[in-house]
PDB file of N, CA and C in Angstrom:
ATOM      1  N   UNK A 273     -10.480 -19.014   7.431  1.00 42.00           N
ATOM      2  CA  UNK A 273     -10.012 -18.848   8.787  1.00 42.00           C
ATOM      3  C   UNK A 273      -9.391 -17.458   8.925  1.00 42.00           C
ATOM      4  N   UNK A 274      -9.733 -16.770   9.974  1.00 46.00           N
ATOM      5  CA  UNK A 274      -9.226 -15.418  10.203  1.00 46.00           C
ATOM      6  C   UNK A 274      -8.049 -15.437  11.148  1.00 46.00           C
ATOM      7  N   UNK A 275      -7.120 -14.522  10.917  1.00 48.00           N
ATOM      8  CA  UNK A 275      -5.960 -14.397  11.790  1.00 48.00           C
ATOM      9  C   UNK A 275      -6.312 -13.470  12.947  1.00 48.00           C
ATOM     10  N   UNK A 276      -5.354 -13.245  13.819  1.00 47.00           N
ATOM     11  CA  UNK A 276      -5.588 -12.382  14.967  1.00 47.00           C
ATOM     12  C   UNK A 276      -5.855 -10.936  14.546  1.00 47.00           C
ATOM     13  N   UNK A 277      -5.438 -10.546  13.332  1.00 49.00           N
ATOM     14  CA  UNK A 277      -5.692  -9.180  12.865  1.00 49.00           C
ATOM     15  C   UNK A 277      -7.066  -9.042  12.223  1.00 49.00           C
ATOM     16  N   UNK A 278      -7.811 -10.148  12.103  1.00 53.00           N
ATOM     17  CA  UNK A 278      -9.148 -10.096  11.541  1.00 53.00           C
ATOM     18  C   UNK A 278      -9.202 -10.307  10.049  1.00 53.00           C
ATOM     19  N   UNK A 279      -8.074 -10.578   9.413  1.00 58.00           N
ATOM     20  CA  UNK A 279      -8.024 -10.810   7.972  1.00 58.00           C
ATOM     21  C   UNK A 279      -7.951 -12.305   7.706  1.00 58.00           C
ATOM     22  N   UNK A 280      -8.494 -12.712   6.547  1.00 68.00           N
ATOM     23  CA  UNK A 280      -8.357 -14.113   6.175  1.00 68.00           C
ATOM     24  C   UNK A 280      -6.892 -14.391   5.856  1.00 68.00           C
ATOM     25  N   UNK A 281      -6.501 -15.635   6.010  1.00 64.00           N
ATOM     26  CA  UNK A 281      -5.104 -16.012   5.746  1.00 64.00           C
ATOM     27  C   UNK A 281      -4.734 -15.691   4.299  1.00 64.00           C
ATOM     28  N   UNK A 282      -5.663 -15.878   3.357  1.00 73.00           N
ATOM     29  CA  UNK A 282      -5.398 -15.583   1.952  1.00 73.00           C
ATOM     30  C   UNK A 282      -5.160 -14.101   1.713  1.00 73.00           C
ATOM     31  N   UNK A 283      -5.949 -13.254   2.370  1.00 79.00           N
ATOM     32  CA  UNK A 283      -5.787 -11.810   2.219  1.00 79.00           C
ATOM     33  C   UNK A 283      -4.447 -11.365   2.797  1.00 79.00           C
ATOM     34  N   UNK A 284      -4.104 -11.878   3.958  1.00 86.00           N
ATOM     35  CA  UNK A 284      -2.820 -11.512   4.563  1.00 86.00           C
ATOM     36  C   UNK A 284      -1.665 -11.899   3.654  1.00 86.00           C
ATOM     37  N   UNK A 285      -1.764 -13.060   3.032  1.00 89.00           N
ATOM     38  CA  UNK A 285      -0.699 -13.528   2.142  1.00 89.00           C
ATOM     39  C   UNK A 285      -0.509 -12.571   0.966  1.00 89.00           C
ATOM     40  N   UNK A 286      -1.602 -12.035   0.425  1.00 91.00           N
ATOM     41  CA  UNK A 286      -1.494 -11.079  -0.680  1.00 91.00           C
ATOM     42  C   UNK A 286      -0.720  -9.838  -0.252  1.00 91.00           C
ATOM     43  N   UNK A 287      -1.038  -9.308   0.909  1.00 94.00           N
ATOM     44  CA  UNK A 287      -0.355  -8.103   1.375  1.00 94.00           C
ATOM     45  C   UNK A 287       1.104  -8.377   1.711  1.00 94.00           C
ATOM     46  N   UNK A 288       1.399  -9.555   2.200  1.00 93.00           N
ATOM     47  CA  UNK A 288       2.794  -9.915   2.512  1.00 93.00           C
ATOM     48  C   UNK A 288       3.642 -10.016   1.252  1.00 93.00           C
ATOM     49  N   UNK A 289       2.999 -10.250   0.107  1.00 96.00           N
ATOM     50  CA  UNK A 289       3.739 -10.379  -1.150  1.00 96.00           C
ATOM     51  C   UNK A 289       4.139  -9.033  -1.741  1.00 96.00           C
ATOM     52  N   UNK A 290       3.597  -7.948  -1.211  1.00 97.00           N
ATOM     53  CA  UNK A 290       3.983  -6.626  -1.701  1.00 97.00           C
ATOM     54  C   UNK A 290       5.386  -6.285  -1.210  1.00 97.00           C
ATOM     55  N   UNK A 291       6.178  -5.685  -2.085  1.00 97.00           N
ATOM     56  CA  UNK A 291       7.512  -5.243  -1.681  1.00 97.00           C
ATOM     57  C   UNK A 291       7.389  -3.960  -0.855  1.00 97.00           C
ATOM     58  N   UNK A 292       8.430  -3.634  -0.095  1.00 97.00           N
ATOM     59  CA  UNK A 292       8.395  -2.370   0.659  1.00 97.00           C
ATOM     60  C   UNK A 292       8.178  -1.159  -0.254  1.00 97.00           C
ATOM     61  N   UNK A 293       8.762  -1.155  -1.436  1.00 98.00           N
ATOM     62  CA  UNK A 293       8.582  -0.042  -2.368  1.00 98.00           C
ATOM     63  C   UNK A 293       7.143   0.026  -2.878  1.00 98.00           C
ATOM     64  N   UNK A 294       6.555  -1.130  -3.165  1.00 98.00           N
ATOM     65  CA  UNK A 294       5.154  -1.141  -3.601  1.00 98.00           C
ATOM     66  C   UNK A 294       4.258  -0.567  -2.501  1.00 98.00           C
ATOM     67  N   UNK A 295       4.521  -0.959  -1.268  1.00 98.00           N
ATOM     68  CA  UNK A 295       3.733  -0.449  -0.142  1.00 98.00           C
ATOM     69  C   UNK A 295       3.883   1.067  -0.020  1.00 98.00           C
ATOM     70  N   UNK A 296       5.116   1.556  -0.113  1.00 98.00           N
ATOM     71  CA  UNK A 296       5.358   2.995   0.018  1.00 98.00           C
ATOM     72  C   UNK A 296       4.672   3.764  -1.105  1.00 98.00           C
ATOM     73  N   UNK A 297       4.750   3.249  -2.321  1.00 98.00           N
ATOM     74  CA  UNK A 297       4.072   3.909  -3.444  1.00 98.00           C
ATOM     75  C   UNK A 297       2.563   3.941  -3.215  1.00 98.00           C
ATOM     76  N   UNK A 298       1.984   2.838  -2.760  1.00 98.00           N
ATOM     77  CA  UNK A 298       0.540   2.804  -2.518  1.00 98.00           C
ATOM     78  C   UNK A 298       0.134   3.728  -1.378  1.00 98.00           C
ATOM     79  N   UNK A 299       0.968   3.821  -0.349  1.00 98.00           N
ATOM     80  CA  UNK A 299       0.661   4.763   0.743  1.00 98.00           C
ATOM     81  C   UNK A 299       0.584   6.192   0.208  1.00 98.00           C
ATOM     82  N   UNK A 300       1.473   6.514  -0.703  1.00 98.00           N
ATOM     83  CA  UNK A 300       1.485   7.865  -1.275  1.00 98.00           C
ATOM     84  C   UNK A 300       0.333   8.061  -2.259  1.00 98.00           C
ATOM     85  N   UNK A 301      -0.049   7.010  -2.974  1.00 98.00           N
ATOM     86  CA  UNK A 301      -1.239   7.091  -3.832  1.00 98.00           C
ATOM     87  C   UNK A 301      -2.464   7.370  -2.956  1.00 98.00           C
ATOM     88  N   UNK A 302      -2.524   6.717  -1.813  1.00 98.00           N
ATOM     89  CA  UNK A 302      -3.641   6.924  -0.895  1.00 98.00           C
ATOM     90  C   UNK A 302      -3.729   8.401  -0.479  1.00 98.00           C
ATOM     91  N   UNK A 303      -2.581   9.053  -0.361  1.00 98.00           N
ATOM     92  CA  UNK A 303      -2.531  10.472   0.002  1.00 98.00           C
ATOM     93  C   UNK A 303      -2.729  11.377  -1.214  1.00 98.00           C
ATOM     94  N   UNK A 304      -3.092  10.775  -2.342  1.00 98.00           N
ATOM     95  CA  UNK A 304      -3.395  11.473  -3.598  1.00 98.00           C
ATOM     96  C   UNK A 304      -2.177  12.045  -4.314  1.00 98.00           C
ATOM     97  N   UNK A 305      -1.014  11.448  -4.091  1.00 98.00           N
ATOM     98  CA  UNK A 305       0.188  11.872  -4.821  1.00 98.00           C
ATOM     99  C   UNK A 305       0.172  11.277  -6.223  1.00 98.00           C
ATOM    100  N   UNK A 306       0.703  12.022  -7.176  1.00 98.00           N
ATOM    101  CA  UNK A 306       0.845  11.523  -8.545  1.00 98.00           C
ATOM    102  C   UNK A 306       2.114  10.671  -8.643  1.00 98.00           C
ATOM    103  N   UNK A 307       2.238   9.946  -9.735  1.00 98.00           N
ATOM    104  CA  UNK A 307       3.457   9.153  -9.946  1.00 98.00           C
ATOM    105  C   UNK A 307       4.687  10.039  -9.960  1.00 98.00           C
ATOM    106  N   UNK A 308       4.568  11.213 -10.575  1.00 98.00           N
ATOM    107  CA  UNK A 308       5.706  12.125 -10.631  1.00 98.00           C
ATOM    108  C   UNK A 308       6.083  12.614  -9.231  1.00 98.00           C
ATOM    109  N   UNK A 309       5.100  12.930  -8.415  1.00 98.00           N
ATOM    110  CA  UNK A 309       5.366  13.369  -7.041  1.00 98.00           C
ATOM    111  C   UNK A 309       6.000  12.249  -6.217  1.00 98.00           C
ATOM    112  N   UNK A 310       5.494  11.040  -6.394  1.00 98.00           N
ATOM    113  CA  UNK A 310       6.046   9.887  -5.679  1.00 98.00           C
ATOM    114  C   UNK A 310       7.488   9.659  -6.117  1.00 98.00           C
ATOM    115  N   UNK A 311       7.713   9.729  -7.420  1.00 98.00           N
ATOM    116  CA  UNK A 311       9.058   9.520  -7.966  1.00 98.00           C
ATOM    117  C   UNK A 311      10.043  10.530  -7.382  1.00 98.00           C
ATOM    118  N   UNK A 312       9.646  11.773  -7.305  1.00 98.00           N
ATOM    119  CA  UNK A 312      10.519  12.816  -6.756  1.00 98.00           C
ATOM    120  C   UNK A 312      10.815  12.536  -5.284  1.00 98.00           C
ATOM    121  N   UNK A 313       9.784  12.185  -4.522  1.00 98.00           N
ATOM    122  CA  UNK A 313       9.953  11.947  -3.089  1.00 98.00           C
ATOM    123  C   UNK A 313      10.839  10.739  -2.803  1.00 98.00           C
ATOM    124  N   UNK A 314      10.750   9.718  -3.650  1.00 98.00           N
ATOM    125  CA  UNK A 314      11.502   8.480  -3.409  1.00 98.00           C
ATOM    126  C   UNK A 314      12.770   8.386  -4.251  1.00 98.00           C
ATOM    127  N   UNK A 315      13.085   9.437  -4.993  1.00 98.00           N
ATOM    128  CA  UNK A 315      14.263   9.476  -5.864  1.00 98.00           C
ATOM    129  C   UNK A 315      14.244   8.325  -6.876  1.00 98.00           C
ATOM    130  N   UNK A 316      13.103   8.182  -7.544  1.00 98.00           N
ATOM    131  CA  UNK A 316      12.900   7.170  -8.577  1.00 98.00           C
ATOM    132  C   UNK A 316      12.385   7.859  -9.830  1.00 98.00           C
ATOM    133  N   UNK A 317      12.354   7.120 -10.926  1.00 98.00           N
ATOM    134  CA  UNK A 317      11.722   7.626 -12.137  1.00 98.00           C
ATOM    135  C   UNK A 317      10.226   7.360 -12.083  1.00 98.00           C
ATOM    136  N   UNK A 318       9.414   8.210 -12.725  1.00 98.00           N
ATOM    137  CA  UNK A 318       7.964   7.979 -12.738  1.00 98.00           C
ATOM    138  C   UNK A 318       7.582   6.621 -13.333  1.00 98.00           C
ATOM    139  N   UNK A 319       8.332   6.157 -14.320  1.00 98.00           N
ATOM    140  CA  UNK A 319       8.061   4.843 -14.905  1.00 98.00           C
ATOM    141  C   UNK A 319       8.289   3.719 -13.908  1.00 98.00           C
ATOM    142  N   UNK A 320       9.301   3.881 -13.072  1.00 98.00           N
ATOM    143  CA  UNK A 320       9.578   2.886 -12.032  1.00 98.00           C
ATOM    144  C   UNK A 320       8.440   2.859 -11.016  1.00 98.00           C
ATOM    145  N   UNK A 321       7.973   4.033 -10.643  1.00 98.00           N
ATOM    146  CA  UNK A 321       6.839   4.124  -9.713  1.00 98.00           C
ATOM    147  C   UNK A 321       5.625   3.425 -10.317  1.00 98.00           C
ATOM    148  N   UNK A 322       5.348   3.697 -11.582  1.00 98.00           N
ATOM    149  CA  UNK A 322       4.204   3.059 -12.241  1.00 98.00           C
ATOM    150  C   UNK A 322       4.362   1.542 -12.285  1.00 98.00           C
ATOM    151  N   UNK A 323       5.589   1.070 -12.463  1.00 98.00           N
ATOM    152  CA  UNK A 323       5.834  -0.376 -12.458  1.00 98.00           C
ATOM    153  C   UNK A 323       5.526  -0.965 -11.083  1.00 98.00           C
ATOM    154  N   UNK A 324       5.960  -0.300 -10.019  1.00 98.00           N
ATOM    155  CA  UNK A 324       5.653  -0.766  -8.662  1.00 98.00           C
ATOM    156  C   UNK A 324       4.140  -0.797  -8.429  1.00 98.00           C
ATOM    157  N   UNK A 325       3.467   0.259  -8.848  1.00 98.00           N
ATOM    158  CA  UNK A 325       2.021   0.344  -8.616  1.00 98.00           C
ATOM    159  C   UNK A 325       1.271  -0.699  -9.438  1.00 98.00           C
ATOM    160  N   UNK A 326       1.668  -0.885 -10.698  1.00 98.00           N
ATOM    161  CA  UNK A 326       1.026  -1.890 -11.552  1.00 98.00           C
ATOM    162  C   UNK A 326       1.196  -3.289 -10.960  1.00 98.00           C
ATOM    163  N   UNK A 327       2.383  -3.579 -10.445  1.00 98.00           N
ATOM    164  CA  UNK A 327       2.615  -4.871  -9.801  1.00 98.00           C
ATOM    165  C   UNK A 327       1.747  -5.049  -8.567  1.00 98.00           C
ATOM    166  N   UNK A 328       1.597  -3.989  -7.795  1.00 98.00           N
ATOM    167  CA  UNK A 328       0.762  -4.055  -6.594  1.00 98.00           C
ATOM    168  C   UNK A 328      -0.707  -4.262  -6.957  1.00 98.00           C
ATOM    169  N   UNK A 329      -1.166  -3.578  -8.003  1.00 98.00           N
ATOM    170  CA  UNK A 329      -2.552  -3.753  -8.462  1.00 98.00           C
ATOM    171  C   UNK A 329      -2.794  -5.215  -8.824  1.00 98.00           C
ATOM    172  N   UNK A 330      -1.846  -5.792  -9.540  1.00 97.00           N
ATOM    173  CA  UNK A 330      -1.960  -7.190  -9.944  1.00 97.00           C
ATOM    174  C   UNK A 330      -1.945  -8.126  -8.739  1.00 97.00           C
ATOM    175  N   UNK A 331      -1.017  -7.910  -7.830  1.00 97.00           N
ATOM    176  CA  UNK A 331      -0.902  -8.759  -6.641  1.00 97.00           C
ATOM    177  C   UNK A 331      -2.173  -8.725  -5.805  1.00 97.00           C
ATOM    178  N   UNK A 332      -2.732  -7.534  -5.624  1.00 96.00           N
ATOM    179  CA  UNK A 332      -3.920  -7.379  -4.777  1.00 96.00           C
ATOM    180  C   UNK A 332      -5.225  -7.621  -5.525  1.00 96.00           C
ATOM    181  N   UNK A 333      -5.110  -7.846  -6.845  1.00 96.00           N
ATOM    182  CA  UNK A 333      -6.292  -8.040  -7.693  1.00 96.00           C
ATOM    183  C   UNK A 333      -7.246  -6.851  -7.583  1.00 96.00           C
ATOM    184  N   UNK A 334      -6.643  -5.671  -7.558  1.00 97.00           N
ATOM    185  CA  UNK A 334      -7.399  -4.427  -7.429  1.00 97.00           C
ATOM    186  C   UNK A 334      -7.886  -3.945  -8.794  1.00 97.00           C
ATOM    187  N   UNK A 335      -8.878  -3.073  -8.782  1.00 98.00           N
ATOM    188  CA  UNK A 335      -9.431  -2.524 -10.026  1.00 98.00           C
ATOM    189  C   UNK A 335      -8.515  -1.465 -10.631  1.00 98.00           C
ATOM    190  N   UNK A 336      -7.862  -0.700  -9.771  1.00 98.00           N
ATOM    191  CA  UNK A 336      -7.011   0.396 -10.231  1.00 98.00           C
ATOM    192  C   UNK A 336      -6.086   0.819  -9.090  1.00 98.00           C
ATOM    193  N   UNK A 337      -5.260   1.831  -9.327  1.00 98.00           N
ATOM    194  CA  UNK A 337      -4.274   2.248  -8.326  1.00 98.00           C
ATOM    195  C   UNK A 337      -4.934   2.761  -7.051  1.00 98.00           C
ATOM    196  N   UNK A 338      -6.027   3.493  -7.194  1.00 98.00           N
ATOM    197  CA  UNK A 338      -6.723   4.011  -6.015  1.00 98.00           C
ATOM    198  C   UNK A 338      -7.295   2.870  -5.180  1.00 98.00           C
ATOM    199  N   UNK A 339      -7.892   1.889  -5.846  1.00 97.00           N
ATOM    200  CA  UNK A 339      -8.451   0.739  -5.143  1.00 97.00           C
ATOM    201  C   UNK A 339      -7.351  -0.017  -4.401  1.00 97.00           C
ATOM    202  N   UNK A 340      -6.212  -0.219  -5.050  1.00 98.00           N
ATOM    203  CA  UNK A 340      -5.091  -0.909  -4.403  1.00 98.00           C
ATOM    204  C   UNK A 340      -4.628  -0.136  -3.172  1.00 98.00           C
ATOM    205  N   UNK A 341      -4.545   1.191  -3.299  1.00 98.00           N
ATOM    206  CA  UNK A 341      -4.124   2.027  -2.170  1.00 98.00           C
ATOM    207  C   UNK A 341      -5.120   1.939  -1.019  1.00 98.00           C
ATOM    208  N   UNK A 342      -6.400   1.919  -1.335  1.00 97.00           N
ATOM    209  CA  UNK A 342      -7.430   1.814  -0.301  1.00 97.00           C
ATOM    210  C   UNK A 342      -7.392   0.451   0.385  1.00 97.00           C
ATOM    211  N   UNK A 343      -7.139  -0.605  -0.391  1.00 96.00           N
ATOM    212  CA  UNK A 343      -7.027  -1.946   0.196  1.00 96.00           C
ATOM    213  C   UNK A 343      -5.858  -2.012   1.174  1.00 96.00           C
ATOM    214  N   UNK A 344      -4.702  -1.481   0.768  1.00 97.00           N
ATOM    215  CA  UNK A 344      -3.536  -1.489   1.649  1.00 97.00           C
ATOM    216  C   UNK A 344      -3.802  -0.652   2.895  1.00 97.00           C
ATOM    217  N   UNK A 345      -4.406   0.501   2.718  1.00 97.00           N
ATOM    218  CA  UNK A 345      -4.694   1.369   3.862  1.00 97.00           C
ATOM    219  C   UNK A 345      -5.609   0.647   4.863  1.00 97.00           C
ATOM    220  N   UNK A 346      -6.662   0.034   4.367  1.00 95.00           N
ATOM    221  CA  UNK A 346      -7.587  -0.686   5.250  1.00 95.00           C
ATOM    222  C   UNK A 346      -6.877  -1.835   5.961  1.00 95.00           C
ATOM    223  N   UNK A 347      -6.033  -2.551   5.244  1.00 95.00           N
ATOM    224  CA  UNK A 347      -5.274  -3.656   5.840  1.00 95.00           C
ATOM    225  C   UNK A 347      -4.361  -3.143   6.945  1.00 95.00           C
ATOM    226  N   UNK A 348      -3.617  -2.073   6.657  1.00 94.00           N
ATOM    227  CA  UNK A 348      -2.674  -1.554   7.648  1.00 94.00           C
ATOM    228  C   UNK A 348      -3.386  -0.925   8.843  1.00 94.00           C
ATOM    229  N   UNK A 349      -4.535  -0.341   8.620  1.00 93.00           N
ATOM    230  CA  UNK A 349      -5.299   0.236   9.730  1.00 93.00           C
ATOM    231  C   UNK A 349      -5.743  -0.854  10.710  1.00 93.00           C
ATOM    232  N   UNK A 350      -6.215  -1.972  10.196  1.00 89.00           N
ATOM    233  CA  UNK A 350      -6.698  -3.034  11.078  1.00 89.00           C
ATOM    234  C   UNK A 350      -5.570  -3.898  11.616  1.00 89.00           C
ATOM    235  N   UNK A 351      -4.461  -3.968  10.868  1.00 82.00           N
ATOM    236  CA  UNK A 351      -3.333  -4.792  11.314  1.00 82.00           C
ATOM    237  C   UNK A 351      -2.394  -4.013  12.225  1.00 82.00           C
ATOM    238  N   UNK A 352      -2.537  -2.682  12.271  1.00 68.00           N
ATOM    239  CA  UNK A 352      -1.631  -1.870  13.075  1.00 68.00           C
ATOM    240  C   UNK A 352      -0.212  -1.945  12.567  1.00 68.00           C
ATOM    241  N   UNK A 353      -0.067  -1.889  11.249  1.00 57.00           N
ATOM    242  CA  UNK A 353       1.244  -2.060  10.610  1.00 57.00           C
ATOM    243  C   UNK A 353       2.180  -0.902  10.915  1.00 57.00           C
ATOM    244  N   UNK A 354       3.497  -1.171  10.892  1.00 57.00           N
ATOM    245  CA  UNK A 354       4.478  -0.095  11.058  1.00 57.00           C
ATOM    246  C   UNK A 354       4.290   0.950   9.972  1.00 57.00           C
ATOM    247  N   UNK A 355       4.531   2.189  10.302  1.00 55.00           N
ATOM    248  CA  UNK A 355       4.349   3.258   9.336  1.00 55.00           C
ATOM    249  C   UNK A 355       2.941   3.790   9.346  1.00 55.00           C
ATOM    250  N   UNK A 356       2.087   3.150  10.114  1.00 48.00           N
ATOM    251  CA  UNK A 356       0.695   3.532  10.225  1.00 48.00           C
ATOM    252  C   UNK A 356       0.574   4.553  11.351  1.00 48.00           C
ATOM    253  N   UNK A 357      -0.035   5.673  11.076  1.00 47.00           N
ATOM    254  CA  UNK A 357      -0.112   6.752  12.061  1.00 47.00           C
ATOM    255  C   UNK A 357      -0.848   6.336  13.331  1.00 47.00           C
ATOM    256  N   UNK A 358      -1.809   5.412  13.232  1.00 44.00           N
ATOM    257  CA  UNK A 358      -2.543   5.011  14.433  1.00 44.00           C
ATOM    258  C   UNK A 358      -1.717   4.104  15.335  1.00 44.00           C
ATOM    259  N   UNK A 359      -0.628   3.530  14.800  1.00 42.00           N
ATOM    260  CA  UNK A 359       0.183   2.628  15.623  1.00 42.00           C
ATOM    261  C   UNK A 359       1.380   3.341  16.256  1.00 42.00           C
ATOM    262  N   UNK A 360       1.576   4.613  15.877  1.00 44.00           N
ATOM    263  CA  UNK A 360       2.714   5.357  16.443  1.00 44.00           C
ATOM    264  C   UNK A 360       2.356   5.881  17.819  1.00 44.00           C
ATOM    265  N   UNK A 361       3.338   5.888  18.691  1.00 40.00           N
ATOM    266  CA  UNK A 361       3.122   6.406  20.040  1.00 40.00           C
ATOM    267  C   UNK A 361       3.010   7.913  19.979  1.00 40.00           C
ATOM    268  N   UNK A 362       2.123   8.425  20.788  1.00 39.00           N
ATOM    269  CA  UNK A 362       1.968   9.865  20.881  1.00 39.00           C
ATOM    270  C   UNK A 362       2.539  10.332  22.193  1.00 39.00           C
ATOM    271  N   UNK A 363       3.142  11.480  22.172  1.00 38.00           N
ATOM    272  CA  UNK A 363       3.726  11.899  23.416  1.00 38.00           C
ATOM    273  C   UNK A 363       3.952  13.334  23.559  1.00 38.00           C
TER     274      UNK A 363
END
């Protein structure tokens, strides 16, 4: 069964299980940032960033960090999630 955002209920549940930090790390991976760059931007250690990303890969059942980032990006693009550039008002 699909929700109003066009995703299956099971897929939506996977994305809802990601923490805000996991989402932020994946958004930055999508922009091709390294763990060290992400760590600097978020005032975290690179190992902590890798832990967030590894957890997200597992939660989303992704092949790797890039795949997880692409899955989140596609989900947020179609769901119109906050923090998504297409959902921000232009003025």
